[in-house]
Amino acid sequence: MKTTFRTLLALIVILIAAFFIFRTPDTDRADMIAKYSNDASQFVEDGAGGQIHYRDEGNKEGPAILLIHGSNSLLQTWEPVVALLGDKYRLISLDLYGHGLTGPQANGNYSADTNIAAATKVLDTVGVEKAYWVGNSMGGWLSWRAGLAVPERVSGLVLIDASGAQTDEKVKPYLAARLARSSIGQLLLPEITPKFLVRSSLEENFAQPERLTDELVTRYWELLRFPGNRQASVARGKTAREPEKWAEVGNLKMPVLLLWGEQDKVIPVSHAKAFEEAIPGSKLIIYKDAGHLPMEETPDQVARDIGIWIEGTEALKVQEAELEAAS
């Protein structure tokens, strides 16, 4: 009994010491908004006491694309794609609840329905009725869930290394995600988030980690520490992901493009094949030199394939409308 007590006491002392030695405080809200917003940045009241950060960029006369980032990411993940597609398409991106400059959801609700409502709120704000929803990882999960929940707002889906497929192959979360799922991680991560941990997690998401820049790592690190985001990350990890919804994915009626990094260690290619098999008419493109974040790692090929696919989809819609009118 004495040995157990001493061990527990020693652990408590170590944890207290770690807290004071390694604690990384929240960043300053105003400083982060000044540093990471740009001329296109806007904030809209969400009706629940919070504000959603979004950008509306590109060609306002072109087809609208709604860009949805993944877990512990931010809307800046799409900047390379926005730069490449902006001449032809209208590109709308947002920071989901608990991410970037949006910060935590007032009621601590991080469900799919809540985030889909935030995305449609942004579409309403900019006056867009329908858009192509392009989502990566968790954002891909939210996108196909939106295709089921609000199909009238979805022109088509581009799922990039999307989560949510139910397969026999187990997914190995990256380091930070593994820590967030542990009880000790849930206790410490809201207060202790060393930069090396963020870098390590990003390296697991890249096929070629040497493509990572210190500027990119710093951005992730600082915005993860935006007030309330780390606590939101823990709460989000406890939110039910409703795996039973996978049984409905074959009911999607809109066009679907699947883009996947062949070297994705987070959500392997077997999940891409599961989506392709489950969604009739979907198209799959696999990138040999990309990991979990191809829109950041190899944006040229991602932007090219999105553009070609949307152009073909729009042309097919015109043909179908002309045939219907003629009949």
mmCIF file of N, CA and C in Angstrom, residues 2 21 34 40 58 67 88 95 98 102-103 147 226 247 283 305-306:
data_model
loop_
_atom_site.group_PDB
_atom_site.id
_atom_site.type_symbol
_atom_site.label_atom_id
_atom_site.label_comp_id
_atom_site.label_asym_id
_atom_site.label_seq_id
_atom_site.Cartn_x
_atom_site.Cartn_y
_atom_site.Cartn_z
ATOM 1 N N LYS A 2 1.953 1.232 0.858
ATOM 2 C CA LYS A 2 2.837 2.388 0.907
ATOM 3 C C LYS A 2 3.536 2.610 -0.430
ATOM 4 N N ILE A 21 6.894 23.529 -16.041
ATOM 5 C CA ILE A 21 8.092 23.630 -16.881
ATOM 6 C C ILE A 21 7.744 23.709 -18.364
ATOM 7 N N ALA A 34 -4.891 39.402 -36.051
ATOM 8 C CA ALA A 34 -4.085 40.338 -36.838
ATOM 9 C C ALA A 34 -3.084 39.600 -37.718
ATOM 10 N N ALA A 40 -9.485 39.125 -47.233
ATOM 11 C CA ALA A 40 -10.707 38.372 -47.534
ATOM 12 C C ALA A 40 -11.397 37.845 -46.278
ATOM 13 N N GLY A 58 -11.735 34.547 -54.982
ATOM 14 C CA GLY A 58 -11.789 34.043 -56.342
ATOM 15 C C GLY A 58 -12.813 34.739 -57.202
ATOM 16 N N LEU A 67 -14.796 24.937 -49.080
ATOM 17 C CA LEU A 67 -13.620 24.190 -48.661
ATOM 18 C C LEU A 67 -13.668 23.916 -47.154
ATOM 19 N N LYS A 88 -10.995 31.055 -61.916
ATOM 20 C CA LYS A 88 -12.156 30.446 -62.557
ATOM 21 C C LYS A 88 -13.302 30.155 -61.588
ATOM 22 N N ASP A 95 -13.123 28.422 -40.929
ATOM 23 C CA ASP A 95 -12.570 27.707 -39.785
ATOM 24 C C ASP A 95 -13.736 27.069 -39.043
ATOM 25 N N GLY A 98 -13.816 25.336 -33.000
ATOM 26 C CA GLY A 98 -12.655 24.793 -32.313
ATOM 27 C C GLY A 98 -11.394 24.817 -33.140
ATOM 28 N N THR A 102 -11.955 30.886 -35.523
ATOM 29 C CA THR A 102 -13.349 30.767 -35.085
ATOM 30 C C THR A 102 -13.421 30.504 -33.585
ATOM 31 N N GLY A 103 -12.557 29.643 -33.095
ATOM 32 C CA GLY A 103 -12.580 29.336 -31.674
ATOM 33 C C GLY A 103 -13.686 28.364 -31.305
ATOM 34 N N GLY A 147 -23.898 15.970 -47.750
ATOM 35 C CA GLY A 147 -24.567 15.451 -48.943
ATOM 36 C C GLY A 147 -25.807 14.652 -48.608
ATOM 37 N N PHE A 226 -4.963 29.010 -30.058
ATOM 38 C CA PHE A 226 -5.954 30.097 -30.039
ATOM 39 C C PHE A 226 -6.909 29.804 -28.882
ATOM 40 N N ALA A 247 -23.717 3.416 -43.563
ATOM 41 C CA ALA A 247 -24.669 2.576 -44.298
ATOM 42 C C ALA A 247 -25.477 3.393 -45.295
ATOM 43 N N LYS A 283 -15.661 8.771 -58.773
ATOM 44 C CA LYS A 283 -14.385 8.653 -59.490
ATOM 45 C C LYS A 283 -13.249 8.785 -58.489
ATOM 46 N N ASP A 305 -7.063 18.535 -60.851
ATOM 47 C CA ASP A 305 -8.098 17.501 -60.948
ATOM 48 C C ASP A 305 -9.462 17.999 -60.489
ATOM 49 N N ILE A 306 -9.482 18.870 -59.495
ATOM 50 C CA ILE A 306 -10.756 19.470 -59.079
ATOM 51 C C ILE A 306 -11.322 20.313 -60.208
#
